[in-house]
Rosetta silent file (secondary structure, phi, psi, omega in degrees, C-alpha in Angstrom):
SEQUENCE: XXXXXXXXXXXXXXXXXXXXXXXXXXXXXXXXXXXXXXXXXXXXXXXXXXXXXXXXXXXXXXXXXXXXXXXXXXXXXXXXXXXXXXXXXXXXXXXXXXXXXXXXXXXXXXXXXXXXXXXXXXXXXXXXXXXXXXXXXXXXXXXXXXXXXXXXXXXXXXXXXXXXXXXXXXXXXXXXXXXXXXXXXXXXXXXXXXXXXXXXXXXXXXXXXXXXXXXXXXXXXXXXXXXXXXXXXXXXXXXXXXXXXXXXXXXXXXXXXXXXXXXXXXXXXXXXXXXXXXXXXXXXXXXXXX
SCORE:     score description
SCORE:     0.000 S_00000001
   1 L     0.000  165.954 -158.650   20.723    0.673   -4.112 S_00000001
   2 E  -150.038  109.383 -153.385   18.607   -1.912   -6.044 S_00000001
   3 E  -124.225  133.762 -177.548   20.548   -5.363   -6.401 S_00000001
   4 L  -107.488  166.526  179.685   19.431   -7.398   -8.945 S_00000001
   5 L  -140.333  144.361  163.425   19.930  -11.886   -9.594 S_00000001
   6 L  -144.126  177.204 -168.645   19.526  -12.095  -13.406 S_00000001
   7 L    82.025 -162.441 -166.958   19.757  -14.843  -16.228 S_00000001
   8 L   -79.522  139.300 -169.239   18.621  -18.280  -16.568 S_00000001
   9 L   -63.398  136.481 -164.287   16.826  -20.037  -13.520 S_00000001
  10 L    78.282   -6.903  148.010   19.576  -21.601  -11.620 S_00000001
  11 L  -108.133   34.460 -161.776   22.461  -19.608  -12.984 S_00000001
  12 L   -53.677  173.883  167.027   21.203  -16.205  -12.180 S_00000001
  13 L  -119.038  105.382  154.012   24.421  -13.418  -11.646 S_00000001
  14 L   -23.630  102.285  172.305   24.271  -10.731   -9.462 S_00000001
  15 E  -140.973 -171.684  179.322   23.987   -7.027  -10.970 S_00000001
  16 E  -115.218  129.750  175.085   22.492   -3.426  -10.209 S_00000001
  17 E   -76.137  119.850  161.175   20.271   -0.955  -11.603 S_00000001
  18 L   -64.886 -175.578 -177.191   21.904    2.249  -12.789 S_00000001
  19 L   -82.616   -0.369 -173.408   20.512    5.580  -12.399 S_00000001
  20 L   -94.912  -19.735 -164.429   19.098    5.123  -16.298 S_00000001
  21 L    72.954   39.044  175.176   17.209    1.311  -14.755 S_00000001
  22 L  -106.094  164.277  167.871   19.399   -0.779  -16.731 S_00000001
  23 E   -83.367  136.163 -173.324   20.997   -3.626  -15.402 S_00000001
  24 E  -122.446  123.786 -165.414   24.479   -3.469  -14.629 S_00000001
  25 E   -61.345  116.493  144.254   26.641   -6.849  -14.207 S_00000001
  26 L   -73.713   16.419 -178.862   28.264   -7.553  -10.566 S_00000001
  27 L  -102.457   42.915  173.757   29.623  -10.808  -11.354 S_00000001
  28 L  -107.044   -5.625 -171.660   33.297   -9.077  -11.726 S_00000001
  29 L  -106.059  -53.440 -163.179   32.833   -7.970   -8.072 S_00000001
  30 L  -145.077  146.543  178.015   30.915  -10.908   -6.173 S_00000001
  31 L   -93.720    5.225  159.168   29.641  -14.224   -6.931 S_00000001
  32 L   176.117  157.514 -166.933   25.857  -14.154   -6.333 S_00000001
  33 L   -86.762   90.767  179.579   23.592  -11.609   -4.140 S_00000001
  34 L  -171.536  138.951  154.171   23.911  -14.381   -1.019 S_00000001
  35 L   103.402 -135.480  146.648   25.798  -14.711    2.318 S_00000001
  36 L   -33.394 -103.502 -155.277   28.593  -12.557    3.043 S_00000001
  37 L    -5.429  -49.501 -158.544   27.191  -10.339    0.093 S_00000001
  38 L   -89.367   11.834 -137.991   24.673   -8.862    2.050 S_00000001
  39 L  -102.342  160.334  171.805   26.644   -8.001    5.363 S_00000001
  40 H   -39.214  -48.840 -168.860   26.457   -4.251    5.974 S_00000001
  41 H   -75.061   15.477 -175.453   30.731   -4.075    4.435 S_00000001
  42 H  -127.133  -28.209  176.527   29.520   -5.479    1.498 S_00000001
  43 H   -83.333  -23.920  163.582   26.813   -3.271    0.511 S_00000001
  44 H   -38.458  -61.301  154.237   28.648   -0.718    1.247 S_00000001
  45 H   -24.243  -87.329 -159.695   31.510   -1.812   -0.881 S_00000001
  46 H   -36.509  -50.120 -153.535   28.856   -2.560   -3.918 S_00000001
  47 L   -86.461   -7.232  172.335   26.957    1.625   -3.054 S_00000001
  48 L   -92.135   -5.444 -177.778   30.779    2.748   -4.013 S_00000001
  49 L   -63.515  143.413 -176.965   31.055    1.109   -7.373 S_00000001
  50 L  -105.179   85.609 -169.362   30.877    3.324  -10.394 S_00000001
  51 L   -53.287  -22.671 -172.856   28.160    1.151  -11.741 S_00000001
  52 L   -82.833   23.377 -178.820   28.328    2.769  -15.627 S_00000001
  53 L  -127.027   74.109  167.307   31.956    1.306  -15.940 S_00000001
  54 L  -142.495  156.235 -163.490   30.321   -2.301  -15.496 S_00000001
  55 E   -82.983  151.103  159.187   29.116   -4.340  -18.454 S_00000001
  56 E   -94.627  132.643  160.494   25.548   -4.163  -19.084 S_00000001
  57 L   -51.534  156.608  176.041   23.045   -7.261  -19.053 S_00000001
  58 L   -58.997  158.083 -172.605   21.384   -7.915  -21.784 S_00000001
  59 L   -62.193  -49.536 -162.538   17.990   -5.675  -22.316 S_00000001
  60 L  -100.926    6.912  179.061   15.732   -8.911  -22.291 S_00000001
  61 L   -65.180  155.421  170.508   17.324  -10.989  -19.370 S_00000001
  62 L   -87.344  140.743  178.575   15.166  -12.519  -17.004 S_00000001
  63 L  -109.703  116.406 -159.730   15.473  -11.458  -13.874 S_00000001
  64 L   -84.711  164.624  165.719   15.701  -14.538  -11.155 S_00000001
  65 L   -48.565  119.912 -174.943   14.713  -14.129   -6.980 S_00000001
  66 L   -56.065   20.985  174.099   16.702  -11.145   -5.657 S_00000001
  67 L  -149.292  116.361 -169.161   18.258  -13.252   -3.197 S_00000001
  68 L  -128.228  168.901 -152.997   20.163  -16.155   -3.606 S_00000001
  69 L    69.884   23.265 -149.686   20.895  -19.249   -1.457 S_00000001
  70 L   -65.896  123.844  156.824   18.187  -18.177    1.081 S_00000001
  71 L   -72.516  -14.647  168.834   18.109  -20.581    4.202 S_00000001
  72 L   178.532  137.819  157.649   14.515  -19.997    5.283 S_00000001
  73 E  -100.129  147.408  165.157   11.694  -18.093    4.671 S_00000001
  74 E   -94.142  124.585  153.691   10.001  -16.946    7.971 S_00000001
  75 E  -112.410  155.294 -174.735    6.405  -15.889    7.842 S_00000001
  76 L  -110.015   98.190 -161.738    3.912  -13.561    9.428 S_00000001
  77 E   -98.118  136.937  174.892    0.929  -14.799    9.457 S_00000001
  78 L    62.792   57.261 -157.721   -2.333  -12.556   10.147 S_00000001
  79 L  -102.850  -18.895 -165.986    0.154   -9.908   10.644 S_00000001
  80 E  -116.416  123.177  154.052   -2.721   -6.838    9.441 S_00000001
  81 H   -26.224  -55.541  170.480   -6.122   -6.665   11.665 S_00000001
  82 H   -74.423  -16.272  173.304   -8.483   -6.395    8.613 S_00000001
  83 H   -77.752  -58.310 -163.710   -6.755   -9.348    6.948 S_00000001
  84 H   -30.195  -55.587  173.618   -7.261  -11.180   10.476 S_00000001
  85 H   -33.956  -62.476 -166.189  -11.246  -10.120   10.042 S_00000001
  86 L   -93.199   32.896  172.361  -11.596  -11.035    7.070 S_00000001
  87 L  -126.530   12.968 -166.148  -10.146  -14.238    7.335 S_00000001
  88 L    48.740   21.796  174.019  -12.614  -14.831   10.472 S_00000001
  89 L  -112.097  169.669 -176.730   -9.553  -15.549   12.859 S_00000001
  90 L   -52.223  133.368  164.500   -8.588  -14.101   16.013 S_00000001
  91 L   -83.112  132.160  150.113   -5.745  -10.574   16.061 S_00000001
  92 L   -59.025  149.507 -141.094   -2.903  -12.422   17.432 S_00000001
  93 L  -105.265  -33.318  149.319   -1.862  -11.447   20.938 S_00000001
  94 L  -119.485  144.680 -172.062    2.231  -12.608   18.983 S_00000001
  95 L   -40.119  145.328  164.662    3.651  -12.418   15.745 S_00000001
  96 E   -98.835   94.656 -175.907    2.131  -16.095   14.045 S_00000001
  97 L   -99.556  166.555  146.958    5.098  -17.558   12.345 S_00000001
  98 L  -178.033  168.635  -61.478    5.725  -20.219   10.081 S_00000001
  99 E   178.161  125.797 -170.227    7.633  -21.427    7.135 S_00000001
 100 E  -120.070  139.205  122.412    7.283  -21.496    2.998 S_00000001
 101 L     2.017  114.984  176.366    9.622  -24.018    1.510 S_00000001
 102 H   -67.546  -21.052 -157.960   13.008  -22.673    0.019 S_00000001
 103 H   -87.111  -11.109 -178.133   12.058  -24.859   -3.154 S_00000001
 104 H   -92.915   28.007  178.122    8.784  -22.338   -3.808 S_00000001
 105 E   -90.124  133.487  164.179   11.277  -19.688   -4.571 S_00000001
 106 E  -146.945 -154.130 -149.159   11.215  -18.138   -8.226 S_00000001
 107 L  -113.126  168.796  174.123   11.788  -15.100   -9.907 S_00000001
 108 L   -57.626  -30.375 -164.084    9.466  -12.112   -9.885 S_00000001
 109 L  -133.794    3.272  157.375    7.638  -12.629  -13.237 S_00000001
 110 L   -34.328  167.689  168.710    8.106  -16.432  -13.273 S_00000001
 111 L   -90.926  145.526  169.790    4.964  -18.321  -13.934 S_00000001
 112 E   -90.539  149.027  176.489    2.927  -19.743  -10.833 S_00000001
 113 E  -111.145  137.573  173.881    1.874  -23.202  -11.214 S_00000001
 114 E   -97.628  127.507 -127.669   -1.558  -24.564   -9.681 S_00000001
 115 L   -76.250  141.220  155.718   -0.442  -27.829   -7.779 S_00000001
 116 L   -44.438  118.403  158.621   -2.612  -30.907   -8.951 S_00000001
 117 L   120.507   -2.848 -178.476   -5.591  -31.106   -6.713 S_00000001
 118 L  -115.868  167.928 -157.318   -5.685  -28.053   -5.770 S_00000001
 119 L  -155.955   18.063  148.252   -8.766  -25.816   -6.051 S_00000001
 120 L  -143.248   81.781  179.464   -8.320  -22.744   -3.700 S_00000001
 121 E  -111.230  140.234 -154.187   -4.749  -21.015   -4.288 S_00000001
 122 E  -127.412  142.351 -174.806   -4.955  -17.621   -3.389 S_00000001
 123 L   -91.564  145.100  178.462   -2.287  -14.288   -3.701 S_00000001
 124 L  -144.667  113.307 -178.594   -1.229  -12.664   -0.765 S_00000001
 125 E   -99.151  147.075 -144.216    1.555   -9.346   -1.652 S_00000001
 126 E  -166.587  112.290 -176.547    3.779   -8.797    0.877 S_00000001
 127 E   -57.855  145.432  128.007    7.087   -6.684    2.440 S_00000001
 128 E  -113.449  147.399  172.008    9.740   -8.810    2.466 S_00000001
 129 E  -103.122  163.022 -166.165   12.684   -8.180    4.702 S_00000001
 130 E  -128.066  130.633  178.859   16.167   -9.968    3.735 S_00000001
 131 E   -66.522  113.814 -156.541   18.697  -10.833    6.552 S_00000001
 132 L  -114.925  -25.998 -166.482   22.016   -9.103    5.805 S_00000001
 133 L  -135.062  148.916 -164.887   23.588   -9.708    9.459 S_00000001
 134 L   -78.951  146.445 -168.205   23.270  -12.825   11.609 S_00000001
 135 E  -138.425  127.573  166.569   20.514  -11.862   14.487 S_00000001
 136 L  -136.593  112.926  174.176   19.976  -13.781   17.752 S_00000001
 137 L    77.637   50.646 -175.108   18.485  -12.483   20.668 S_00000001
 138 L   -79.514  169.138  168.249   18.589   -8.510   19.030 S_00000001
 139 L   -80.436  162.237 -171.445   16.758   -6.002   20.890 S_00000001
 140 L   -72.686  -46.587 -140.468   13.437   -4.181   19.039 S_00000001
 141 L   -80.579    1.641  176.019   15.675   -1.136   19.188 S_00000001
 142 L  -113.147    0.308 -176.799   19.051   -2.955   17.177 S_00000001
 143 L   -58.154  -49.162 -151.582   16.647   -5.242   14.657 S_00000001
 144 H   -64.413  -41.319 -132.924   16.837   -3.034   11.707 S_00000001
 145 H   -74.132   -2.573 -163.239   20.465   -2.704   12.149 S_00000001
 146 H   -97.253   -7.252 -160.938   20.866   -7.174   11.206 S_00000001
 147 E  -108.673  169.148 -173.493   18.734   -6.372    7.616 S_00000001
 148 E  -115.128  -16.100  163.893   20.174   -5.685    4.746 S_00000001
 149 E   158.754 -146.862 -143.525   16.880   -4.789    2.874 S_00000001
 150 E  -139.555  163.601 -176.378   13.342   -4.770    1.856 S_00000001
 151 E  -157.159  151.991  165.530   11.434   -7.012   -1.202 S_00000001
 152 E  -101.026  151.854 -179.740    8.274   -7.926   -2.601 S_00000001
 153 E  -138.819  136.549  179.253    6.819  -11.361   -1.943 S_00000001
 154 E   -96.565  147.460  133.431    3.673  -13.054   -3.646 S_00000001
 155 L  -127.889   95.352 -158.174    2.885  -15.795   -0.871 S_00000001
 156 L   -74.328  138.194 -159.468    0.927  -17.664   -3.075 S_00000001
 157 E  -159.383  124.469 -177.588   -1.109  -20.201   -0.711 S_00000001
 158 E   -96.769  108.458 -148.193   -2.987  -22.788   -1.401 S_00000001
 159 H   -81.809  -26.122 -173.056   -6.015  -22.729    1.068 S_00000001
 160 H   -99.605   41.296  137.274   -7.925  -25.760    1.583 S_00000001
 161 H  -105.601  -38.309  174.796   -4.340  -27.759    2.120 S_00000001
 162 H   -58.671  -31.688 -161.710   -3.409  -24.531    4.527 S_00000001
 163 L  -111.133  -48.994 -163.165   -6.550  -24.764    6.584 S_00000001
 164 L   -84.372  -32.615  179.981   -8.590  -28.076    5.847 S_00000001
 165 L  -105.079   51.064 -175.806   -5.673  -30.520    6.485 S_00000001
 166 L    60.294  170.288 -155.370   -5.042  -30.271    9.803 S_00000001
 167 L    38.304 -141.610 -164.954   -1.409  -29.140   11.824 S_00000001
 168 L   -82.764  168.121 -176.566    0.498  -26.130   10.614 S_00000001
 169 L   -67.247  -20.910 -159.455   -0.140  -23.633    7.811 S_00000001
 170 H   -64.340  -44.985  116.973    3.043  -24.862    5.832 S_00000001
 171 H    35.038  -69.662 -161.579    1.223  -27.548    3.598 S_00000001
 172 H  -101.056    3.068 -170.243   -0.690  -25.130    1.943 S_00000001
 173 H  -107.673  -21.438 -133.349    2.274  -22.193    1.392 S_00000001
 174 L  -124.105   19.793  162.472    4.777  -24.049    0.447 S_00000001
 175 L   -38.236  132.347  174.055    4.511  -25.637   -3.803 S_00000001
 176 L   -48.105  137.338  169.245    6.830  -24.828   -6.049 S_00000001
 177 L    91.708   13.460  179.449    6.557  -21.214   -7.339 S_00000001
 178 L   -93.117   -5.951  179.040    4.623  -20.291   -4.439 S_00000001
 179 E  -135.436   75.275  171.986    7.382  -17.977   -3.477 S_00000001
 180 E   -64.499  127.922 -176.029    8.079  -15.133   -6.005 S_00000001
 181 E  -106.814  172.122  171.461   11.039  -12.732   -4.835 S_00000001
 182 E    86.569 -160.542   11.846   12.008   -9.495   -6.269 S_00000001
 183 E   -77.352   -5.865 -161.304   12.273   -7.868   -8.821 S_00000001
 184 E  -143.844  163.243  170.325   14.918   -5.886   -6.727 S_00000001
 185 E  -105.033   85.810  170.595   16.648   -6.212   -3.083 S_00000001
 186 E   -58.443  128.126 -169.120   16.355   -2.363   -2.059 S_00000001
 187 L   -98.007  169.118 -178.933   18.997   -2.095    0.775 S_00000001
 188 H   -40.630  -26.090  169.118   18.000   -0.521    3.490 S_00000001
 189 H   -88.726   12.634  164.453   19.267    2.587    3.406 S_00000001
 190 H  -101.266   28.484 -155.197   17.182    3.484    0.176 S_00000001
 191 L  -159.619   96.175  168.270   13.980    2.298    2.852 S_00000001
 192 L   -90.131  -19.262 -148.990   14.495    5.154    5.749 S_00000001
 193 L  -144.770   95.181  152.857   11.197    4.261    7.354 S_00000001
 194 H   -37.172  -38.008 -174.812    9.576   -0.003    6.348 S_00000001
 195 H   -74.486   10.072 -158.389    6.290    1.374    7.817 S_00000001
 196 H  -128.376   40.235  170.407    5.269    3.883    5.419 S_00000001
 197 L  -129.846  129.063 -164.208    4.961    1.917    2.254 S_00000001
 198 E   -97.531 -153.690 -148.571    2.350    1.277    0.520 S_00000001
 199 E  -177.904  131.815  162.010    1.360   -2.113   -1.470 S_00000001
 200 E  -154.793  174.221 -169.424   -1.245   -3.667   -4.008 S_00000001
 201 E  -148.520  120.176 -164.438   -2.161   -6.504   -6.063 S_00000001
 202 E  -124.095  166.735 -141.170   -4.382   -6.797   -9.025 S_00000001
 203 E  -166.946  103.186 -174.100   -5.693  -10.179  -10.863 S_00000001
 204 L    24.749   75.581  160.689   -6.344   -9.490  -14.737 S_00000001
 205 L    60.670   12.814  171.322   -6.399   -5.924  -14.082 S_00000001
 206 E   -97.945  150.922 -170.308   -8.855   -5.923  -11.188 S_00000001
 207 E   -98.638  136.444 -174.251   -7.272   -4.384   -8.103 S_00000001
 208 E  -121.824  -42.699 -164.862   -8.471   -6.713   -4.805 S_00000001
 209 E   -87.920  123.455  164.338   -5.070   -5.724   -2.643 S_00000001
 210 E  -137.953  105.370 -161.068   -4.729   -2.048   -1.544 S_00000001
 211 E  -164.301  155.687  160.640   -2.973   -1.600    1.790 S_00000001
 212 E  -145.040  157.694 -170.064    0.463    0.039    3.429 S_00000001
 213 H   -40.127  -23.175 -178.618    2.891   -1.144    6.088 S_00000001
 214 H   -52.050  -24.011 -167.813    1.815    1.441    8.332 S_00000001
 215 H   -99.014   -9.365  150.783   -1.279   -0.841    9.269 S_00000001
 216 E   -34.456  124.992  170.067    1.062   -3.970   10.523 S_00000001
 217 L   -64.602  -39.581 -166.323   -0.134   -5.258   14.047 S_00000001
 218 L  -125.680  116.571 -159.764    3.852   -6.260   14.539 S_00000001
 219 L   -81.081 -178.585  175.599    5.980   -3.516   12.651 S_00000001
 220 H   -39.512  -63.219 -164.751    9.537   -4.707   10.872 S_00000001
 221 H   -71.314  -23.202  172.787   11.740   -3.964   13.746 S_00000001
 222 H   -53.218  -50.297  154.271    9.421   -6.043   16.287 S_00000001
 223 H   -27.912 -110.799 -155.960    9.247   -8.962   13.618 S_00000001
 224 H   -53.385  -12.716 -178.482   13.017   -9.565   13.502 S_00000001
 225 H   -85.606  -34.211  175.741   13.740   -8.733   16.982 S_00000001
 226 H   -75.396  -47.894  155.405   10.797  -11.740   18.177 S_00000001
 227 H   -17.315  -70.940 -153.928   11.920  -14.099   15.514 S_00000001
 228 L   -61.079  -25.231  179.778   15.532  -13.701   16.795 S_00000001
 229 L   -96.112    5.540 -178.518   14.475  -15.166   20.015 S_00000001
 230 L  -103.667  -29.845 -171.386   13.063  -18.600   19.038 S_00000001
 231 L  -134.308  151.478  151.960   16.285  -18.933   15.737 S_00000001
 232 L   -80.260  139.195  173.846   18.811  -17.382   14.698 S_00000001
 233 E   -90.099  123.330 -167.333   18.470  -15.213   11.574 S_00000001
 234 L   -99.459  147.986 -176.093   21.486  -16.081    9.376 S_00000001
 235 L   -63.814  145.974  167.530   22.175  -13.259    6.061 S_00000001
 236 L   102.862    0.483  172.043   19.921  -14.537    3.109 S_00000001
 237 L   -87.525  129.919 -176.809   16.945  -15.262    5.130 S_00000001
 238 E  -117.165  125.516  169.963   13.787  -13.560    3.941 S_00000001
 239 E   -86.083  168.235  171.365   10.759  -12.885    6.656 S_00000001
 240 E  -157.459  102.403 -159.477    7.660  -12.249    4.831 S_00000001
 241 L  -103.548   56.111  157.552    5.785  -10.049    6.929 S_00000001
 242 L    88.298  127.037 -166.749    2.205  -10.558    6.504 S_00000001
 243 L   -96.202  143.669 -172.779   -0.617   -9.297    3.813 S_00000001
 244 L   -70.075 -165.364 -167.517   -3.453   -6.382    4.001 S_00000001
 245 L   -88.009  169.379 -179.871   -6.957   -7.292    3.531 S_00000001
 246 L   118.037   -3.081  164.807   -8.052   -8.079   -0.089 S_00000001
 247 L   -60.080  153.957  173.969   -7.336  -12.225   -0.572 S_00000001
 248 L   -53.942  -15.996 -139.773   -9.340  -14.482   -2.764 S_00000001
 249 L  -103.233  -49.349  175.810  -10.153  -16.259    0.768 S_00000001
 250 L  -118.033   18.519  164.728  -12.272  -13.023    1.690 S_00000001
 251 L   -38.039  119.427  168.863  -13.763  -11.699   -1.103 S_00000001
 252 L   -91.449  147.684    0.817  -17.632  -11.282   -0.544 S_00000001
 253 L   -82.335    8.887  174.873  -20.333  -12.772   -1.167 S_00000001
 254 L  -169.960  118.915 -175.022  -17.872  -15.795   -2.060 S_00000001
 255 L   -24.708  143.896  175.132  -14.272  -16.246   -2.009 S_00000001
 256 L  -134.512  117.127 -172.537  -12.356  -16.084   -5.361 S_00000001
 257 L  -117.218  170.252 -176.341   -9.214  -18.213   -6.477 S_00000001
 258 E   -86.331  153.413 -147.223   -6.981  -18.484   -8.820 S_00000001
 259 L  -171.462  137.128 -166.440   -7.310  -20.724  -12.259 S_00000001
 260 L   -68.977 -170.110 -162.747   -4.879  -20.896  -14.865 S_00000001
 261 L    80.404  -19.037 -161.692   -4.476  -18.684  -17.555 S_00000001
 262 L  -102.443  178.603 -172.867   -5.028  -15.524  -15.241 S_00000001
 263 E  -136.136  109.151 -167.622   -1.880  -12.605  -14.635 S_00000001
 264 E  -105.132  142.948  161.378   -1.588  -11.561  -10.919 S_00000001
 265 E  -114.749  131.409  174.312    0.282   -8.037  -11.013 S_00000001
 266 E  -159.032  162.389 -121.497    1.586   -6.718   -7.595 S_00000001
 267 E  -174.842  144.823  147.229    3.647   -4.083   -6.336 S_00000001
 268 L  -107.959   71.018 -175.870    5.422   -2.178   -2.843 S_00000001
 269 L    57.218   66.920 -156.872    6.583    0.951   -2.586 S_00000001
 270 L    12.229   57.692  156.701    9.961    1.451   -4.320 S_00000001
 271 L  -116.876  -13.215 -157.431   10.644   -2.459   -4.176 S_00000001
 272 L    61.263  105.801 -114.530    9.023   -2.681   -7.692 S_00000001
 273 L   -79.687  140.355  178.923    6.503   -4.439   -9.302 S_00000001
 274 E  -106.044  159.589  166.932    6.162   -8.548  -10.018 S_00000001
 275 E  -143.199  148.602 -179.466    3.578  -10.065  -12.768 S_00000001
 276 E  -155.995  141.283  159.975    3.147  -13.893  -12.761 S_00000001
 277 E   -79.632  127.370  174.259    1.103  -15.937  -15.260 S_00000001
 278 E  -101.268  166.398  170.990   -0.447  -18.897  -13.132 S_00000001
 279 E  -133.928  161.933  162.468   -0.401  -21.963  -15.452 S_00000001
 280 E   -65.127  152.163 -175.090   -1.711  -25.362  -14.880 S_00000001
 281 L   -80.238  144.457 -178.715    0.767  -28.271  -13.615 S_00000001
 282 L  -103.448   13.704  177.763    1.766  -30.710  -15.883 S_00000001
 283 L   -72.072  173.206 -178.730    2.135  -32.943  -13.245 S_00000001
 284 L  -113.442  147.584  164.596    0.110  -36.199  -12.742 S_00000001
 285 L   -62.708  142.795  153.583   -2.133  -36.267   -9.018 S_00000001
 286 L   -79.859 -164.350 -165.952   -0.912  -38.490   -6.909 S_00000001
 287 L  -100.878   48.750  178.752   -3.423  -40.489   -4.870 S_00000001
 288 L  -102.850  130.321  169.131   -3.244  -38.650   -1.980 S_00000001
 289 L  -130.294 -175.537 -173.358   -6.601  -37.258   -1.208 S_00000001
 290 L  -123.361    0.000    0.000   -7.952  -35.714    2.165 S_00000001
């Protein structure tokens, strides 16, 4: 099934795609694709609905992050070998987590904005998985059984704040808009096998990202089962597990970032494709420099 958040940013609704790919309204059923919603009973409920006797959204709605309320994104950083390479670090010996901001969450095709001051932000597409069942100390072989489904994630990263200012990567990951979800929450059982999908990303129509899940150092269920043992995963939490090779960071002979004006297109595997405009911030710098 393919669960949709639609409308205006901060009052999205909950619907579904029919078998035609229209949107079909769910806020007569449930009151936003969050919490409880995602528990195993609930999608269940949701895959029994006779979605054509539901109202349709309008043709032209916006479609908002396919998850809503999220309590944390978790990330996997240097999660592919050849990204590792080309990023000149070390394959980690354990998943590298660490944390994007709930506030950089937007919609799939929102616009990204590039933060004042900054002058390497770079795309990185990315499965995400979304927490359907609360998970604390699961086994590899019982992980899958806590998710409720699969997503695309831009995790749009700003590089010289990730890398250059010292402590953790979060800094540089975590701006508003830096975290597009969607367009759809596939649940899992439209996903038989997270490893087998493949994934790309293109930048005013040149393709840089070409990679599939199969090539993960730490596969899905490993991810949520290691996770589970430092936090608990609560439903509505989205991991974001880590990007193939193909960032602006290692493009040879000399890294290439993003500058407004440009259209990053990017894509998973029957999760469905995002496009984001970045635009400049209309913000003023502050004085912080480094």
């Amino acid at each position: 099934m393919k669960l949709v958040r639609w409308g205006s940013k901060g009052s999205e609704k909950p619907g579904a795609l029919d078998r035609d790919g229209r949107v079909r309204d769910l806020s007569s059923v449930l009151p936003d694709l969050a919490g409880a919603a995602l528990s195993s009973a609930s999608l269940a409920g949701l895959g029994s609905l006779d979605l054509h006797s539901l109202p349709l959204a309008p043709a032209d709605a916006r479609l908002g992050p396919c998850v809503g309320q999220v309590g944390k994104i978790i990330c996997v950083g240097l999660n592919y070998s050849d990204h590792a390479a080309e990023s000149n670090m070390p394959v980690p010996s354990e998943p590298v987590l660490f944390f994007k901001a709930t506030s950089s969450i937007v919609g799939p095709n929102d616009d990204v904005v590039i933060p004042p001051g900054a002058e390497k932000v770079d795309w990185e597409v990315e499965l995400g998985v979304v927490i359907g069942e609360e998970a604390r100390y699961v086994s590899r072989e019982r992980a899958l059984d806590h998710v409720a489904g699969y997503c695309v994630v831009n995790d749009v990263s700003e590089r010289a704040w990730q890398i250059e200012c010292g402590g953790q990567w979060d800094k540089g990951k975590s701006a508003d808009t830096f975290a597009p979800l969607g367009p759809w929450l596939v649940t899992r059982d439209d996903i038989p096998d997270p490893q087998a999908l493949d994934m790309w990303l293109d930048v005013d129509g040149k393709r840089y990202q070409q990679g599939n899940t199969r090539t993960m150092i730490f596969d899905v269920a490993t991810v949520v089962s290691y996770i589970s043992h430092f936090m608990s995963l609560q439903p509505g939490d989205v991991i974001s597990t880590g990007t193939p090779p193909g960032v602006g960071m290692g493009q040879k002979p000399a890294p290439v970032y993003l500058r407004a004006g440009q259209v990053m297109r990017l894509g998973v595997e029957g999760l469905g494709e995002q496009q984001q405009r970045t635009v400049a911030s209309t913000a003023q710098a502050s004085a912080f420099t480094r």
